PDB file of N, CA and C in Angstrom:
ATOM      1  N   UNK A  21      14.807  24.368   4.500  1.00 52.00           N
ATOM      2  CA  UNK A  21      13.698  23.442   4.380  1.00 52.00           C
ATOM      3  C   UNK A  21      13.440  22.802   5.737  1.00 52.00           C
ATOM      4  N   UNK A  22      12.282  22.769   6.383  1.00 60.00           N
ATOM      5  CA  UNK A  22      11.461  22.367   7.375  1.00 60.00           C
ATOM      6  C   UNK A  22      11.520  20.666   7.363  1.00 60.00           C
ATOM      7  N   UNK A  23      12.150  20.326   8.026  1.00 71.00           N
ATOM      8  CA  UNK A  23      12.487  18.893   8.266  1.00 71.00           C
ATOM      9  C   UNK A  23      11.060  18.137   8.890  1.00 71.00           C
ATOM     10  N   UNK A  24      10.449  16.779   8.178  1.00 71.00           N
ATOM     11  CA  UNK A  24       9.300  15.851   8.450  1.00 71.00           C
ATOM     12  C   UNK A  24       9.529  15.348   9.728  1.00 71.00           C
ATOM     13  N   UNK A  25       8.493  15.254  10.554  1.00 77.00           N
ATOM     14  CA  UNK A  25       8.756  14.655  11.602  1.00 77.00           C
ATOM     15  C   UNK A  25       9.008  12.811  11.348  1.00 77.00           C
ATOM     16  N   UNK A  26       9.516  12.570  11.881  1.00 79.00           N
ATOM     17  CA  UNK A  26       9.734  11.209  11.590  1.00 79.00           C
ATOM     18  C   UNK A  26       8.604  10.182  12.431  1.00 79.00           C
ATOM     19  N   UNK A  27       8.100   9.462  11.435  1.00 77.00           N
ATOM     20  CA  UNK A  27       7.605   7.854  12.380  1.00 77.00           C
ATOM     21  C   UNK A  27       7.837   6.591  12.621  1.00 77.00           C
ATOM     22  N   UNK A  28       9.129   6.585  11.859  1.00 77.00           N
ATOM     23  CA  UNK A  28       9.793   5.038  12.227  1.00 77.00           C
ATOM     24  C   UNK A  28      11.662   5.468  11.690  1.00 77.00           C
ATOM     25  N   UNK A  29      12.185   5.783  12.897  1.00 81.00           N
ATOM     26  CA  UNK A  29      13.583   5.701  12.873  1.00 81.00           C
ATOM     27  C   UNK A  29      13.849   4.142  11.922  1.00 81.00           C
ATOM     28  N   UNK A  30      14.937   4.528  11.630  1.00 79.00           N
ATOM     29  CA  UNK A  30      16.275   3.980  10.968  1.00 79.00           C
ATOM     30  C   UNK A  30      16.797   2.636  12.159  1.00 79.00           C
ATOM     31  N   UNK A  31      17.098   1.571  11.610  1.00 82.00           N
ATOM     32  CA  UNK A  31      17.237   0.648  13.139  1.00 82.00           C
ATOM     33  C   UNK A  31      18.660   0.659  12.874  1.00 82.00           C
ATOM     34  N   UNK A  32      19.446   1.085  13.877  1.00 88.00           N
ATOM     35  CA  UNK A  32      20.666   1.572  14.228  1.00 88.00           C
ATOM     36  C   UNK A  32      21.841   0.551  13.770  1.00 88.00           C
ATOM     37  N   UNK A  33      21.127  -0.591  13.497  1.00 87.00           N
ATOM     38  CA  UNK A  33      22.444  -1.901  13.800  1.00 87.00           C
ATOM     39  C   UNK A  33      21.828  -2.170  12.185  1.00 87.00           C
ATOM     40  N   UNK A  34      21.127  -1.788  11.221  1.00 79.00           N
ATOM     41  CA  UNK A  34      21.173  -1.710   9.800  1.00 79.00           C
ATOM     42  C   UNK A  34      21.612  -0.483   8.920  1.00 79.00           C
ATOM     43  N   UNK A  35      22.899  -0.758   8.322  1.00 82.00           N
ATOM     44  CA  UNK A  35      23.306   0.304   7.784  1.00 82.00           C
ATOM     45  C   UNK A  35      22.582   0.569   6.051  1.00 82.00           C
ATOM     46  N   UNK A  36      21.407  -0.329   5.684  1.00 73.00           N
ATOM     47  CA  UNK A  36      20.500   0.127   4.736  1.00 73.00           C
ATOM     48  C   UNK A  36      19.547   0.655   5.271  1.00 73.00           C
ATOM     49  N   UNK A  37      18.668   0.535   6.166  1.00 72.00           N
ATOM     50  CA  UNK A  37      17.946   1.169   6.746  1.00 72.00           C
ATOM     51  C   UNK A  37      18.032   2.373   6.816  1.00 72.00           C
ATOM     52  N   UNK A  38      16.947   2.811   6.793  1.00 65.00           N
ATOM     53  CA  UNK A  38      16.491   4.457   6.556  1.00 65.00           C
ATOM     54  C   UNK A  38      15.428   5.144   7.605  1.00 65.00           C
ATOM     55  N   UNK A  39      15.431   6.320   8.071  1.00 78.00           N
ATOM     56  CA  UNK A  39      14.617   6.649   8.666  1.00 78.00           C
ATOM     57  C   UNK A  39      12.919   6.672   7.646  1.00 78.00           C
ATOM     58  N   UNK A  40      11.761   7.296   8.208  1.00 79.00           N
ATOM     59  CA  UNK A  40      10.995   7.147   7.437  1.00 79.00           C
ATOM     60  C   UNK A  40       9.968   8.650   7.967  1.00 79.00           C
ATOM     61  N   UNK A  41       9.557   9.565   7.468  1.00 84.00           N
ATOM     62  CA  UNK A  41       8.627  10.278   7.685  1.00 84.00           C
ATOM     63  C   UNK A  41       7.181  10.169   7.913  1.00 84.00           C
ATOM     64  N   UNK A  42       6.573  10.993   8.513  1.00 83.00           N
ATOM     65  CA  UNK A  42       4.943  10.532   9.190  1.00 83.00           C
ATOM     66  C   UNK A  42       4.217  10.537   7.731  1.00 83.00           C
ATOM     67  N   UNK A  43       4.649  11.833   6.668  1.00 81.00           N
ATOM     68  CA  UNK A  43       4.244  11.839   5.936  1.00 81.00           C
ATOM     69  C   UNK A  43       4.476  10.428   4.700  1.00 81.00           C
ATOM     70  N   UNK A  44       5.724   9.755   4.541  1.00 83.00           N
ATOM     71  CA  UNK A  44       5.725   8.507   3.695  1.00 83.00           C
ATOM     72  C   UNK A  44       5.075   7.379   4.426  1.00 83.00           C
ATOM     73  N   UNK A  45       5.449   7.318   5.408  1.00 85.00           N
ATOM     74  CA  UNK A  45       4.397   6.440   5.880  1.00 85.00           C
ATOM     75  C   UNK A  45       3.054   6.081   5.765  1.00 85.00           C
ATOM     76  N   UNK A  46       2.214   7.307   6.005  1.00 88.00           N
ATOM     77  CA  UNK A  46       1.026   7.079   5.594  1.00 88.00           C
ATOM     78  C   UNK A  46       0.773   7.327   4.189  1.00 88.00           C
ATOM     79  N   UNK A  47       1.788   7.819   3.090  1.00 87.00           N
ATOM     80  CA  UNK A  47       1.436   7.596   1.434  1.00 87.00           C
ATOM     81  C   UNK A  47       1.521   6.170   1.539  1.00 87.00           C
ATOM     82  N   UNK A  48       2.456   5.286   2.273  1.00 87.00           N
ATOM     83  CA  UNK A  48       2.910   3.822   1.912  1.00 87.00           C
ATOM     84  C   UNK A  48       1.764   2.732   2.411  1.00 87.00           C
ATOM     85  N   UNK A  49       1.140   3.487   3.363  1.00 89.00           N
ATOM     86  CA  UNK A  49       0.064   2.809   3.745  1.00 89.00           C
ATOM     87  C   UNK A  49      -1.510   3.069   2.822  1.00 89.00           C
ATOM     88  N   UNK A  50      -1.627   4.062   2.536  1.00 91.00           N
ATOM     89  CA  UNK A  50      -2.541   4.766   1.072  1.00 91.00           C
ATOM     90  C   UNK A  50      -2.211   3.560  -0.003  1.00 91.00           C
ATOM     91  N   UNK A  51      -1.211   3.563  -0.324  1.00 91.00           N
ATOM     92  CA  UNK A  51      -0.877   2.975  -1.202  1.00 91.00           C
ATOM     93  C   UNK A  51      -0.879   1.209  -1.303  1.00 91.00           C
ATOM     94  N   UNK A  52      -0.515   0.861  -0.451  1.00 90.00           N
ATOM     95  CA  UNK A  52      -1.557  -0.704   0.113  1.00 90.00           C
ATOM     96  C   UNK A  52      -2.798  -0.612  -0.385  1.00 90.00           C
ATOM     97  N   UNK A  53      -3.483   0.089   0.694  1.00 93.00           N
ATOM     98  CA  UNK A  53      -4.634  -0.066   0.317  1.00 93.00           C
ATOM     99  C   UNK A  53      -5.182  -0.245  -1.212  1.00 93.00           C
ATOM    100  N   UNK A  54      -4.887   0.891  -2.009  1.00 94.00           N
ATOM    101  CA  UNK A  54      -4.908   1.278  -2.981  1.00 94.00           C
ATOM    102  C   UNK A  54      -4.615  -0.616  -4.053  1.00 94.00           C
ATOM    103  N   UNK A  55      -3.537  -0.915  -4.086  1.00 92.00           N
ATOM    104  CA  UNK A  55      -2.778  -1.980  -4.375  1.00 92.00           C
ATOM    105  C   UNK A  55      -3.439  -3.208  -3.786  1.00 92.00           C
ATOM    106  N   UNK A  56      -3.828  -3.385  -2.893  1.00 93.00           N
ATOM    107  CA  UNK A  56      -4.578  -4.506  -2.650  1.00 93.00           C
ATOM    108  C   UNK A  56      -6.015  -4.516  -3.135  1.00 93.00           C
ATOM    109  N   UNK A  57      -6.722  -3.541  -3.485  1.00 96.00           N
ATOM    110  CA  UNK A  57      -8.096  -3.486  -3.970  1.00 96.00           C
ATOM    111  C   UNK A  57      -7.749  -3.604  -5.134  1.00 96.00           C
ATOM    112  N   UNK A  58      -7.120  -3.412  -5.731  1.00 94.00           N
ATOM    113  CA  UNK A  58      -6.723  -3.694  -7.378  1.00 94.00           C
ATOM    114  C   UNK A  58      -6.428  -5.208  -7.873  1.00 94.00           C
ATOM    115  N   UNK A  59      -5.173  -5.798  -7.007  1.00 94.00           N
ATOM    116  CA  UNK A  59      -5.355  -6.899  -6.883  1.00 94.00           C
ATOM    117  C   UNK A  59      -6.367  -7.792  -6.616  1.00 94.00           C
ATOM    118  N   UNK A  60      -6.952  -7.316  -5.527  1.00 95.00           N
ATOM    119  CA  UNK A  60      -7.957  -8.326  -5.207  1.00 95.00           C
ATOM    120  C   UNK A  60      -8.926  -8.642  -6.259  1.00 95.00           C
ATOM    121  N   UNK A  61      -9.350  -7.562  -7.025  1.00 98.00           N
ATOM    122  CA  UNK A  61     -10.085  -7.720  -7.660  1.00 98.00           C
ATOM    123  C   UNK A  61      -9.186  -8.466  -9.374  1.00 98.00           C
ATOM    124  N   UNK A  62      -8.895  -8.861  -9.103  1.00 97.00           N
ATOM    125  CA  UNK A  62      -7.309  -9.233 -10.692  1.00 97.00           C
ATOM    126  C   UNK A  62      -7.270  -8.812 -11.647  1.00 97.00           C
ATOM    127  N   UNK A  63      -7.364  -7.279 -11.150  1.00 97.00           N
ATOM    128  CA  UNK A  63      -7.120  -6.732 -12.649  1.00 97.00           C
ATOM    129  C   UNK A  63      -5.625  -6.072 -12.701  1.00 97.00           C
ATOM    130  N   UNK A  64      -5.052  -5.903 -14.494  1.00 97.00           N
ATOM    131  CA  UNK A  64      -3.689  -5.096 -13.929  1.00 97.00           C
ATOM    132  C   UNK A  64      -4.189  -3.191 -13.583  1.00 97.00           C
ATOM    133  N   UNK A  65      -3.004  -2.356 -13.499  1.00 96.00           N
ATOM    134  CA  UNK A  65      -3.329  -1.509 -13.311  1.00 96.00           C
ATOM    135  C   UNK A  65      -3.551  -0.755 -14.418  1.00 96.00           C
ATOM    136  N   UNK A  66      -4.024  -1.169 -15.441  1.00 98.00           N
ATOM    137  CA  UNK A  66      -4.093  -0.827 -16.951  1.00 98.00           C
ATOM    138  C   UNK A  66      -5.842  -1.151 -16.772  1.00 98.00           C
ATOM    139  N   UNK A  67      -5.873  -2.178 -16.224  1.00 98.00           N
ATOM    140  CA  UNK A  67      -7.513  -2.620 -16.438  1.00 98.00           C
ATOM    141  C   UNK A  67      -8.104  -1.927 -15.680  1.00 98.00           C
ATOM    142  N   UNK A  68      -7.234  -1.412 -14.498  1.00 98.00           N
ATOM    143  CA  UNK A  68      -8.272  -0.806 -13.188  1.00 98.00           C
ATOM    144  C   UNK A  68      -8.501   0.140 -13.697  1.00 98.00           C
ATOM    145  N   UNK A  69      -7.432   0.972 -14.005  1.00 98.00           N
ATOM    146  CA  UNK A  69      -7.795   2.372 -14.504  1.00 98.00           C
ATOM    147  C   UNK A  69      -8.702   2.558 -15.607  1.00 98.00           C
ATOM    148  N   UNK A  70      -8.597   1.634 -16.525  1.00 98.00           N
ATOM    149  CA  UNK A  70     -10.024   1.752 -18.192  1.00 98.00           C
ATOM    150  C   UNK A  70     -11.341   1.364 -17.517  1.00 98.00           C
ATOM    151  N   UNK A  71     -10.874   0.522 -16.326  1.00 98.00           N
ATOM    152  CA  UNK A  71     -12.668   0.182 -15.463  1.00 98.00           C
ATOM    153  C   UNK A  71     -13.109   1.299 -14.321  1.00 98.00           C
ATOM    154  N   UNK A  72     -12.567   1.896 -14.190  1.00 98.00           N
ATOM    155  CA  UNK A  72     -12.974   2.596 -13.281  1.00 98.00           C
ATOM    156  C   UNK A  72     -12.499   4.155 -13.601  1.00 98.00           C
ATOM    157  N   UNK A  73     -12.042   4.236 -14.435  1.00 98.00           N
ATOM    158  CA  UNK A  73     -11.715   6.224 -15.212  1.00 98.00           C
ATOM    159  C   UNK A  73     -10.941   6.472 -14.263  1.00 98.00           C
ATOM    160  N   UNK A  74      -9.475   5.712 -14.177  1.00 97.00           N
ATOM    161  CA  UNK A  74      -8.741   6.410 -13.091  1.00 97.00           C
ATOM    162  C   UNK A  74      -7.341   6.390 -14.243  1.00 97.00           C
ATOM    163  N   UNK A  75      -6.795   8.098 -14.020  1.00 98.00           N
ATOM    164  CA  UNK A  75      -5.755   8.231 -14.871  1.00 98.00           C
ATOM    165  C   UNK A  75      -4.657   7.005 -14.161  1.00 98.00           C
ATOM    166  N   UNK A  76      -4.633   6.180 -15.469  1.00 98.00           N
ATOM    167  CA  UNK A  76      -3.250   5.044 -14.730  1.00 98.00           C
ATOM    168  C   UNK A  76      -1.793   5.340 -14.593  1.00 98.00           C
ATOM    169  N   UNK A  77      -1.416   6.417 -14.836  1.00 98.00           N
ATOM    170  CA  UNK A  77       0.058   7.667 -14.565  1.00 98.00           C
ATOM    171  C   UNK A  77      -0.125   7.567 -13.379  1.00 98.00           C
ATOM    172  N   UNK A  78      -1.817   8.330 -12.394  1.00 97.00           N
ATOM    173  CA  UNK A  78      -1.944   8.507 -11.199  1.00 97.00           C
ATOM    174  C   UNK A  78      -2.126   7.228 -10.370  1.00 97.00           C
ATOM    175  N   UNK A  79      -2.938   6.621 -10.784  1.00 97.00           N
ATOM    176  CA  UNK A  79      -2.553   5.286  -9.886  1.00 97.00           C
ATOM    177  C   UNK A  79      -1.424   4.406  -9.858  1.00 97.00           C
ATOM    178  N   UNK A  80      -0.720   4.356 -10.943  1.00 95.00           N
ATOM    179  CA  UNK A  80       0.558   3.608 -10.759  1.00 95.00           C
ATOM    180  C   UNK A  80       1.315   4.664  -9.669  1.00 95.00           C
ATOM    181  N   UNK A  81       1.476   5.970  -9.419  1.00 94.00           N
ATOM    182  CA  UNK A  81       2.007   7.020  -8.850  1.00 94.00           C
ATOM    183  C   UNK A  81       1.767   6.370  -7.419  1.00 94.00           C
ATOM    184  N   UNK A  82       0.304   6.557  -7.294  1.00 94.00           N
ATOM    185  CA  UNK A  82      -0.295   5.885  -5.687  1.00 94.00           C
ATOM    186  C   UNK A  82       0.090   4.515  -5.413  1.00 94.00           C
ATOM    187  N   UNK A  83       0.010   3.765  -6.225  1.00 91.00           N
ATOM    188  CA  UNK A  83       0.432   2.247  -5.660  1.00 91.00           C
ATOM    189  C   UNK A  83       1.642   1.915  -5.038  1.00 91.00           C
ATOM    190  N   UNK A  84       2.780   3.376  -6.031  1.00 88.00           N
ATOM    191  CA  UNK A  84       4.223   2.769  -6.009  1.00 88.00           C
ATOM    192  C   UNK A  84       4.483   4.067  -4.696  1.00 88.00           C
ATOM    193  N   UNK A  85       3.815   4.564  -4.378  1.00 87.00           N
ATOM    194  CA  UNK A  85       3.715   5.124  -3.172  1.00 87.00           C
ATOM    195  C   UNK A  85       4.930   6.913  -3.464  1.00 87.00           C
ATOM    196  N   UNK A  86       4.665   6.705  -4.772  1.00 89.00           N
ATOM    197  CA  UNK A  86       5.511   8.513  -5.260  1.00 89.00           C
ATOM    198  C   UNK A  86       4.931   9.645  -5.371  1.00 89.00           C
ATOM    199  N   UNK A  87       3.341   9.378  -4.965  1.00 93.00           N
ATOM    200  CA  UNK A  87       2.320  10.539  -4.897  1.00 93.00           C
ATOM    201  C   UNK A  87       1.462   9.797  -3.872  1.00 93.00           C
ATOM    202  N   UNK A  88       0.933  10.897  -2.927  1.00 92.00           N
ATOM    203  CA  UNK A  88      -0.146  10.330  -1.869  1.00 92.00           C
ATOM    204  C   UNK A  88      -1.576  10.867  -2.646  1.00 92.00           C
ATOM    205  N   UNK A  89      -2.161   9.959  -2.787  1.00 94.00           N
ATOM    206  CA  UNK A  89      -3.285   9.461  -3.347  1.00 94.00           C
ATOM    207  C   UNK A  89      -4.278  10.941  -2.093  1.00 94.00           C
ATOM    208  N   UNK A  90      -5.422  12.145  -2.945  1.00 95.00           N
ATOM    209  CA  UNK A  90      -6.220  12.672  -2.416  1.00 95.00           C
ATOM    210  C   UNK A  90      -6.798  11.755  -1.540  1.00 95.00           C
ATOM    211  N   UNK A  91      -7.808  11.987  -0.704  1.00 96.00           N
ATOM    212  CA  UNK A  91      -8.843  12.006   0.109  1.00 96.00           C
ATOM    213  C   UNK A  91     -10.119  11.306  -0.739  1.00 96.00           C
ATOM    214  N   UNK A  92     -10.386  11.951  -1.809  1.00 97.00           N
ATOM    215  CA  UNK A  92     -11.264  11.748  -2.604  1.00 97.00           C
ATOM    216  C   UNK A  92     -11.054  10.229  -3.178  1.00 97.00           C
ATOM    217  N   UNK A  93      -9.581  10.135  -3.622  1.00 97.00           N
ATOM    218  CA  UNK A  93      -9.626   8.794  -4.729  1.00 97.00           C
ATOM    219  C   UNK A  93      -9.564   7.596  -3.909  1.00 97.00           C
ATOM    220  N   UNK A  94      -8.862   7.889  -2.364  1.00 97.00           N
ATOM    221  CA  UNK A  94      -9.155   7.244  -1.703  1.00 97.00           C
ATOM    222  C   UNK A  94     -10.471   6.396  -1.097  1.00 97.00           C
ATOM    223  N   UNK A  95     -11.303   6.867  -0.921  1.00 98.00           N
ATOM    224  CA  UNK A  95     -12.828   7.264  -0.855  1.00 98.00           C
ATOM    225  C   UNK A  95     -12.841   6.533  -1.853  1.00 98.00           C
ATOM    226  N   UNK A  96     -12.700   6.731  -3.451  1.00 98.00           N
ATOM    227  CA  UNK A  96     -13.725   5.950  -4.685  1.00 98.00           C
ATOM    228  C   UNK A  96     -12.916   4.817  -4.524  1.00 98.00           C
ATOM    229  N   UNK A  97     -11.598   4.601  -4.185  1.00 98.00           N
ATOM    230  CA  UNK A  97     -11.465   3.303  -4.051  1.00 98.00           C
ATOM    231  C   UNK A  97     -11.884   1.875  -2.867  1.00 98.00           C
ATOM    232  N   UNK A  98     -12.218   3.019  -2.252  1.00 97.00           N
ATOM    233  CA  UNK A  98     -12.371   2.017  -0.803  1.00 97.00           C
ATOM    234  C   UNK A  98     -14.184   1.570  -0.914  1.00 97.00           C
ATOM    235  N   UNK A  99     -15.249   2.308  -1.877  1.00 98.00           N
ATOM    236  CA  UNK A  99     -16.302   2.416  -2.616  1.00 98.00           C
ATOM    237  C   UNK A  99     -16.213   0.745  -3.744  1.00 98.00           C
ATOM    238  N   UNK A 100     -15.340   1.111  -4.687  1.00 98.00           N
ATOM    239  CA  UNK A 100     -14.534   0.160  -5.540  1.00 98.00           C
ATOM    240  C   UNK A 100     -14.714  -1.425  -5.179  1.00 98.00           C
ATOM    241  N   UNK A 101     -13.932  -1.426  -3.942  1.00 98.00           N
ATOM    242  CA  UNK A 101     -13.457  -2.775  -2.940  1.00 98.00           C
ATOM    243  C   UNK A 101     -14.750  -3.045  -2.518  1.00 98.00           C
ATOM    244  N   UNK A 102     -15.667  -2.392  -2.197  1.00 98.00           N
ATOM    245  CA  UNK A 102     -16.823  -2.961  -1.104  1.00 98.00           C
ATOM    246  C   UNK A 102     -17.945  -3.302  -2.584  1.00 98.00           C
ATOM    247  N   UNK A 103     -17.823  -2.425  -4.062  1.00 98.00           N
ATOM    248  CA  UNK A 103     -19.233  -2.372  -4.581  1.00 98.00           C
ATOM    249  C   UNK A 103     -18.566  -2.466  -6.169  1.00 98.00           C
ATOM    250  N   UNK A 104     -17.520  -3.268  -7.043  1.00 98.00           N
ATOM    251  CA  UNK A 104     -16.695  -3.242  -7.964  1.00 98.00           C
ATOM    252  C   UNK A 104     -18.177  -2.958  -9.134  1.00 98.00           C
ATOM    253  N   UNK A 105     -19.310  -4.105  -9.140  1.00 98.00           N
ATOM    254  CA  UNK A 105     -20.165  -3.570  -9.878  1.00 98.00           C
ATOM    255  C   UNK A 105     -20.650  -2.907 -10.357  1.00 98.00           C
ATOM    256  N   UNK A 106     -21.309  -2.547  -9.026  1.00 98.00           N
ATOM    257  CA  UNK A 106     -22.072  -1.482  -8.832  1.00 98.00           C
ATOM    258  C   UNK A 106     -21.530  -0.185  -9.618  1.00 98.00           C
ATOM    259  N   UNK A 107     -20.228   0.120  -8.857  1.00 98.00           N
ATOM    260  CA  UNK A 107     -19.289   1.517  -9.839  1.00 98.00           C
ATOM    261  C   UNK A 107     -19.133   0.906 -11.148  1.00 98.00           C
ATOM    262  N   UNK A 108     -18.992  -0.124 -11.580  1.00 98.00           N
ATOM    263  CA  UNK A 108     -18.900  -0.049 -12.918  1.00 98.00           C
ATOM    264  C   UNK A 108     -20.572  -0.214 -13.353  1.00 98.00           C
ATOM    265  N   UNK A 109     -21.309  -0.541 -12.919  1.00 98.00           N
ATOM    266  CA  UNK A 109     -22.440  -0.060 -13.722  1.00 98.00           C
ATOM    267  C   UNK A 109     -22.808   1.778 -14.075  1.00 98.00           C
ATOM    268  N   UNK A 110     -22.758   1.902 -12.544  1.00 98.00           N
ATOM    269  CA  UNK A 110     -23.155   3.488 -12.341  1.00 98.00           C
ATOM    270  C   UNK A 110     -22.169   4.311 -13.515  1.00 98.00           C
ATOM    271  N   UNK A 111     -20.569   3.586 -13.460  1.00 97.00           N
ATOM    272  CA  UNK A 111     -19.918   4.557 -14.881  1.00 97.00           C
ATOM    273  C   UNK A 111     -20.492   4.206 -16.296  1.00 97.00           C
ATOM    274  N   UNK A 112     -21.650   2.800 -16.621  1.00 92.00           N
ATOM    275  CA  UNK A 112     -22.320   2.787 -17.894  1.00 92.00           C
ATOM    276  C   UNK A 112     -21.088   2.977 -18.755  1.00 92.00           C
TER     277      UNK A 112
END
């Protein structure tokens, strides 16, 4: 198996500390995002998902950062944050 390049070493003088991959990194940062538009708006992730048709298996997945969230859902969420209405009108 083909080893991740890493983007944030392990800090040497913490023996919990962990290295971290380019690839978790940016799921963990996906996943902010993701998590703060949900919040912001106060819903749980039960409400986000019945308001906006997002399987809540998959977004709890993205928030907790154990699946990197497509391109796409990214996109409807960052849509979401700027226009919460609006997408819920347009889903009628």
């Amino acid at each position: 198996m083909k080893k991740e390049p890493l983007a944030l070493m392990a800090a040497p003088d913490d023996d919990e500390d962990f290295d971290v991959s380019a690839e978790a990194l940016e799921r963990g940062q996906r996943a902010r995002i993701i998590r703060r538009t949900r919040a912001g708006l106060g819903l749980t992730q039960a409400e986000f998902a019945a308001r906006f048709r997002v399987p809540v298996g998959a977004l709890r997945d993205w928030e907790q950062a154990r699946a990197t969230p497509p391109d796409f859902a990214l996109a409807y969420v960052s849509v979401i944050a700027r226009f919460p209405e609006l997408v819920t009108e347009a889903l009628g």
